Amino acid sequence: MNIAVILAGGSGSRVGGGRPKQFISVAGKMIIEHTVEAFHRNARIDEIAIVSREDWLEEVKAMVSRNGYTKVRHILRGGKERYHSSLAAIEACRDDDDRLLIHDCARPLVSQRIIDDCLDALDRYEAVDVAVPATDTIIETDADGRICRIPPRSALRNVQTPQGFRRGTIHRAFDLALQDPAFMPTDDCSVVFRYLPETPIFVVEGDPMNIKVTYSEDLKTVEEQILRREE
């Protein structure tokens, strides 16, 4: 089965407004609604799992009921760290042949093309990332704040989501990671990259508009893009 996992457990404090950013209304709907609908309307997605903060679980349940999101089969409690939320969904999906697309709820502009490209890639690969070319020069600094390396920009990418996995692969990677006292994940692909180094991770071309809502200014950009799509 193709299962979309929506990670909606963050606080989003940098956006402001007194509510977690995924529950802020943009263009007439909450961000989480726009995100869920992107996967719900994709004919190839069989199920959706939403992982939320415990204190917002009832709001998520009400939203799912109100909108008739029939593909939502799991509403799960997240944890303190992002990877706890990923693990909650991985454990809820029991078939190792399932294909999981793990997506940040705060990216409501994910396109159908990206979703389809990730699913296509999972026909050939066990792990898939989404990224766009870096537009800025990236520098690496040492402990004293001095530049120690400037990687060539042509080889660099900015990572987006969804990130796709065969369920058995990401489950095995986390099993190994949780045995490591130095485990410090940045995202789910980093877990596979570090603990299953023999597993190639294919990179699907992202989209500059697949932005993550981080600051209040991002809300205007998202609203403009949603209204433009609806014209």
Coordinates of C-alpha atoms in Angstrom, one line a residue:
M1 CA 0.0 0.0 0.0
N2 CA 1.0 3.6 -0.5
I3 CA 0.7 5.4 2.8
A4 CA 1.1 9.2 3.3
V5 CA 2.4 10.1 6.8
I6 CA 1.7 13.7 7.7
L7 CA 3.9 14.9 10.6
A8 CA 1.9 17.6 12.4
G9 CA 3.5 17.5 15.8
G10 CA 5.5 20.7 15.8
S11 CA 4.9 23.9 17.8
G12 CA 5.8 26.4 15.0
S13 CA 6.6 29.1 17.6
R14 CA 8.5 31.3 15.0
V15 CA 5.3 31.9 13.1
G16 CA 3.5 33.3 16.1
G17 CA -0.3 33.7 16.5
G18 CA -0.7 31.5 19.6
R19 CA -1.6 28.3 17.6
P20 CA 0.8 25.7 16.2
K21 CA 1.4 26.8 12.6
Q22 CA -0.2 23.7 11.1
F23 CA -3.6 24.9 12.6
I24 CA -3.3 28.4 11.3
S25 CA -6.0 29.3 8.7
V26 CA -4.7 30.2 5.2
A27 CA -7.0 30.8 2.2
G28 CA -10.0 29.6 4.1
K29 CA -8.6 26.4 5.6
M30 CA -6.0 25.3 8.1
I31 CA -2.6 24.5 6.8
I32 CA -3.0 20.9 7.9
E33 CA -6.2 20.7 5.8
H34 CA -4.4 21.9 2.6
T35 CA -1.6 19.4 3.3
V36 CA -3.9 16.4 3.9
E37 CA -6.0 17.2 0.8
A38 CA -2.9 17.2 -1.4
F39 CA -2.4 13.5 -0.6
H40 CA -6.1 12.6 -0.2
R41 CA -6.9 13.6 -3.8
N42 CA -4.0 11.6 -5.2
A43 CA -5.5 8.5 -6.7
R44 CA -2.4 6.4 -5.9
I45 CA -2.4 7.1 -2.1
D46 CA -4.3 4.4 -0.3
E47 CA -4.1 5.6 3.3
I48 CA -3.1 8.6 5.3
A49 CA -1.6 8.6 8.8
I50 CA -1.6 11.9 10.7
V51 CA 0.8 12.3 13.7
S52 CA -0.1 15.2 15.9
R53 CA 0.7 16.8 19.2
E54 CA -1.3 15.1 22.0
D55 CA -3.1 18.3 23.0
W56 CA -4.4 18.8 19.4
L57 CA -5.5 15.2 18.7
E58 CA -9.2 16.0 19.2
E59 CA -8.9 18.9 16.8
V60 CA -7.4 16.6 14.2
K61 CA -10.1 14.0 14.7
A62 CA -12.8 16.7 14.3
M63 CA -11.1 18.0 11.1
V64 CA -11.0 14.5 9.6
S65 CA -14.7 13.9 10.4
R66 CA -15.8 17.4 9.2
N67 CA -14.0 17.1 5.8
G68 CA -14.8 13.4 5.1
Y69 CA -11.1 12.4 4.7
T70 CA -11.9 8.8 4.2
K71 CA -8.2 7.9 3.5
V72 CA -7.1 8.9 7.0
R73 CA -6.8 5.6 8.9
H74 CA -4.5 6.6 11.7
I75 CA -4.4 9.6 13.9
L76 CA -1.4 9.2 16.1
R77 CA 0.2 10.9 19.1
G78 CA 3.6 12.4 18.3
G79 CA 6.6 12.6 20.6
K80 CA 9.1 15.2 21.8
E81 CA 11.4 15.0 18.8
R82 CA 10.5 14.8 15.1
Y83 CA 11.8 11.2 14.8
H84 CA 9.4 10.1 17.6
S85 CA 6.6 11.1 15.3
S86 CA 8.1 9.3 12.3
L87 CA 8.5 6.2 14.5
A88 CA 4.9 6.3 15.7
A89 CA 3.7 6.0 12.0
I90 CA 6.3 3.4 11.1
E91 CA 5.1 1.2 14.0
A92 CA 1.5 1.7 13.1
C93 CA 2.1 0.5 9.5
R94 CA 2.9 -3.2 9.9
D95 CA 3.6 -4.5 6.4
D96 CA 7.3 -4.2 5.4
D97 CA 6.2 -3.9 1.7
D98 CA 4.2 -0.7 2.4
R99 CA 5.6 2.4 0.8
L100 CA 5.6 5.4 3.2
L101 CA 5.7 9.0 2.1
I102 CA 6.7 11.0 5.2
H103 CA 5.8 14.6 4.8
D104 CA 6.1 17.8 6.9
C105 CA 2.6 19.2 7.5
A106 CA 4.0 22.7 7.2
R107 CA 4.5 22.1 3.4
P108 CA 1.0 22.5 2.1
L109 CA 2.0 23.3 -1.5
V110 CA 3.4 19.9 -2.3
S111 CA 2.4 19.1 -5.9
Q112 CA 0.8 16.0 -7.4
R113 CA 3.9 15.7 -9.6
I114 CA 6.2 15.4 -6.6
I115 CA 4.0 12.8 -5.0
D116 CA 3.8 10.7 -8.2
D117 CA 7.5 11.0 -8.8
C118 CA 8.2 9.7 -5.3
L119 CA 5.9 6.7 -5.8
D120 CA 7.4 6.0 -9.2
A121 CA 10.9 6.1 -7.7
L122 CA 9.9 3.7 -4.9
D123 CA 9.3 1.1 -7.6
R124 CA 13.1 1.0 -8.1
Y125 CA 14.6 2.3 -4.9
E126 CA 14.0 1.6 -1.2
A127 CA 14.5 5.2 -0.1
V128 CA 13.7 8.5 -1.9
D129 CA 14.4 12.1 -1.0
V130 CA 13.1 15.3 -2.6
A131 CA 15.4 18.3 -3.1
V132 CA 16.0 21.4 -5.2
P133 CA 19.4 22.8 -6.3
A134 CA 21.0 25.2 -3.8
T135 CA 20.8 28.8 -4.9
D136 CA 23.3 30.2 -2.4
T137 CA 26.9 29.4 -1.7
I138 CA 27.2 27.2 1.3
I139 CA 30.2 27.5 3.7
E140 CA 31.4 25.2 6.4
T141 CA 33.0 26.8 9.5
D142 CA 35.3 25.4 12.2
A143 CA 34.8 25.8 16.0
D144 CA 36.3 29.2 15.9
G145 CA 33.9 30.5 13.3
R146 CA 36.4 30.5 10.4
I147 CA 35.6 29.1 6.9
C148 CA 37.2 25.7 6.5
R149 CA 35.4 24.5 3.4
I150 CA 33.3 25.8 0.6
P151 CA 31.6 22.9 -1.2
P152 CA 30.9 23.4 -4.9
R153 CA 27.3 24.7 -5.2
S154 CA 26.6 22.5 -8.2
A155 CA 26.7 19.4 -6.0
L156 CA 24.5 20.8 -3.2
R157 CA 20.7 20.5 -2.8
N158 CA 18.1 21.9 -0.4
V159 CA 16.1 19.0 1.0
Q160 CA 12.2 19.1 1.0
T161 CA 9.6 16.5 1.8
P162 CA 8.0 14.0 1.3
Q163 CA 10.7 11.5 1.8
G164 CA 9.7 8.0 0.7
F165 CA 10.7 4.6 2.0
R166 CA 9.8 0.9 1.9
R167 CA 8.5 0.4 5.4
G168 CA 10.9 -2.5 6.1
T169 CA 13.9 -0.3 5.1
I170 CA 13.1 2.7 7.3
H171 CA 12.1 0.4 10.2
R172 CA 15.4 -1.4 10.0
A173 CA 17.4 1.8 9.9
F174 CA 15.6 3.1 13.0
D175 CA 16.2 -0.2 14.8
L176 CA 20.0 0.3 14.3
A177 CA 19.8 4.0 15.1
L178 CA 18.1 3.5 18.4
Q179 CA 21.0 1.3 19.5
D180 CA 23.5 4.2 18.9
P181 CA 24.0 6.4 21.9
A182 CA 25.2 9.2 19.5
F183 CA 22.0 9.1 17.4
M184 CA 21.1 12.6 16.4
P185 CA 18.8 12.6 13.3
T186 CA 18.1 15.6 11.2
D187 CA 15.5 13.9 9.0
D188 CA 14.4 10.4 8.0
C189 CA 16.7 10.0 5.0
S190 CA 19.6 10.8 7.2
V191 CA 18.8 7.8 9.3
V192 CA 18.9 5.5 6.2
F193 CA 22.0 7.2 4.9
R194 CA 23.9 6.7 8.2
Y195 CA 22.7 3.3 9.4
L196 CA 22.1 1.6 6.0
P197 CA 24.9 3.0 3.9
E198 CA 24.6 0.3 1.3
T199 CA 21.0 1.5 0.5
P200 CA 21.0 4.1 -2.3
I201 CA 18.8 7.1 -1.8
F202 CA 17.3 8.4 -5.0
V203 CA 16.7 12.2 -5.3
V204 CA 13.4 13.4 -6.8
E205 CA 13.4 16.9 -8.2
G206 CA 11.5 19.2 -5.8
D207 CA 9.8 22.5 -6.5
P208 CA 10.8 26.0 -5.2
M209 CA 7.1 26.5 -4.3
N210 CA 7.1 23.4 -2.0
I211 CA 8.1 25.7 0.9
K212 CA 8.0 25.0 4.5
V213 CA 6.0 27.5 6.6
T214 CA 8.5 28.7 9.1
Y215 CA 8.0 32.4 9.6
S216 CA 4.9 34.6 9.4
E217 CA 5.9 36.0 6.0
D218 CA 5.6 32.5 4.6
L219 CA 1.9 32.5 5.2
K220 CA 1.3 35.2 2.6
T221 CA 3.3 33.3 0.0
V222 CA 1.3 30.1 0.7
E223 CA -2.0 31.9 0.5
E224 CA -1.1 33.6 -2.8
Q225 CA -0.1 30.3 -4.3
I226 CA -3.2 28.5 -3.1
L227 CA -5.5 31.2 -4.5
R228 CA -3.6 31.2 -7.8
R229 CA -4.2 27.4 -8.1
E230 CA -7.9 27.9 -7.5
E231 CA -8.3 30.6 -10.2

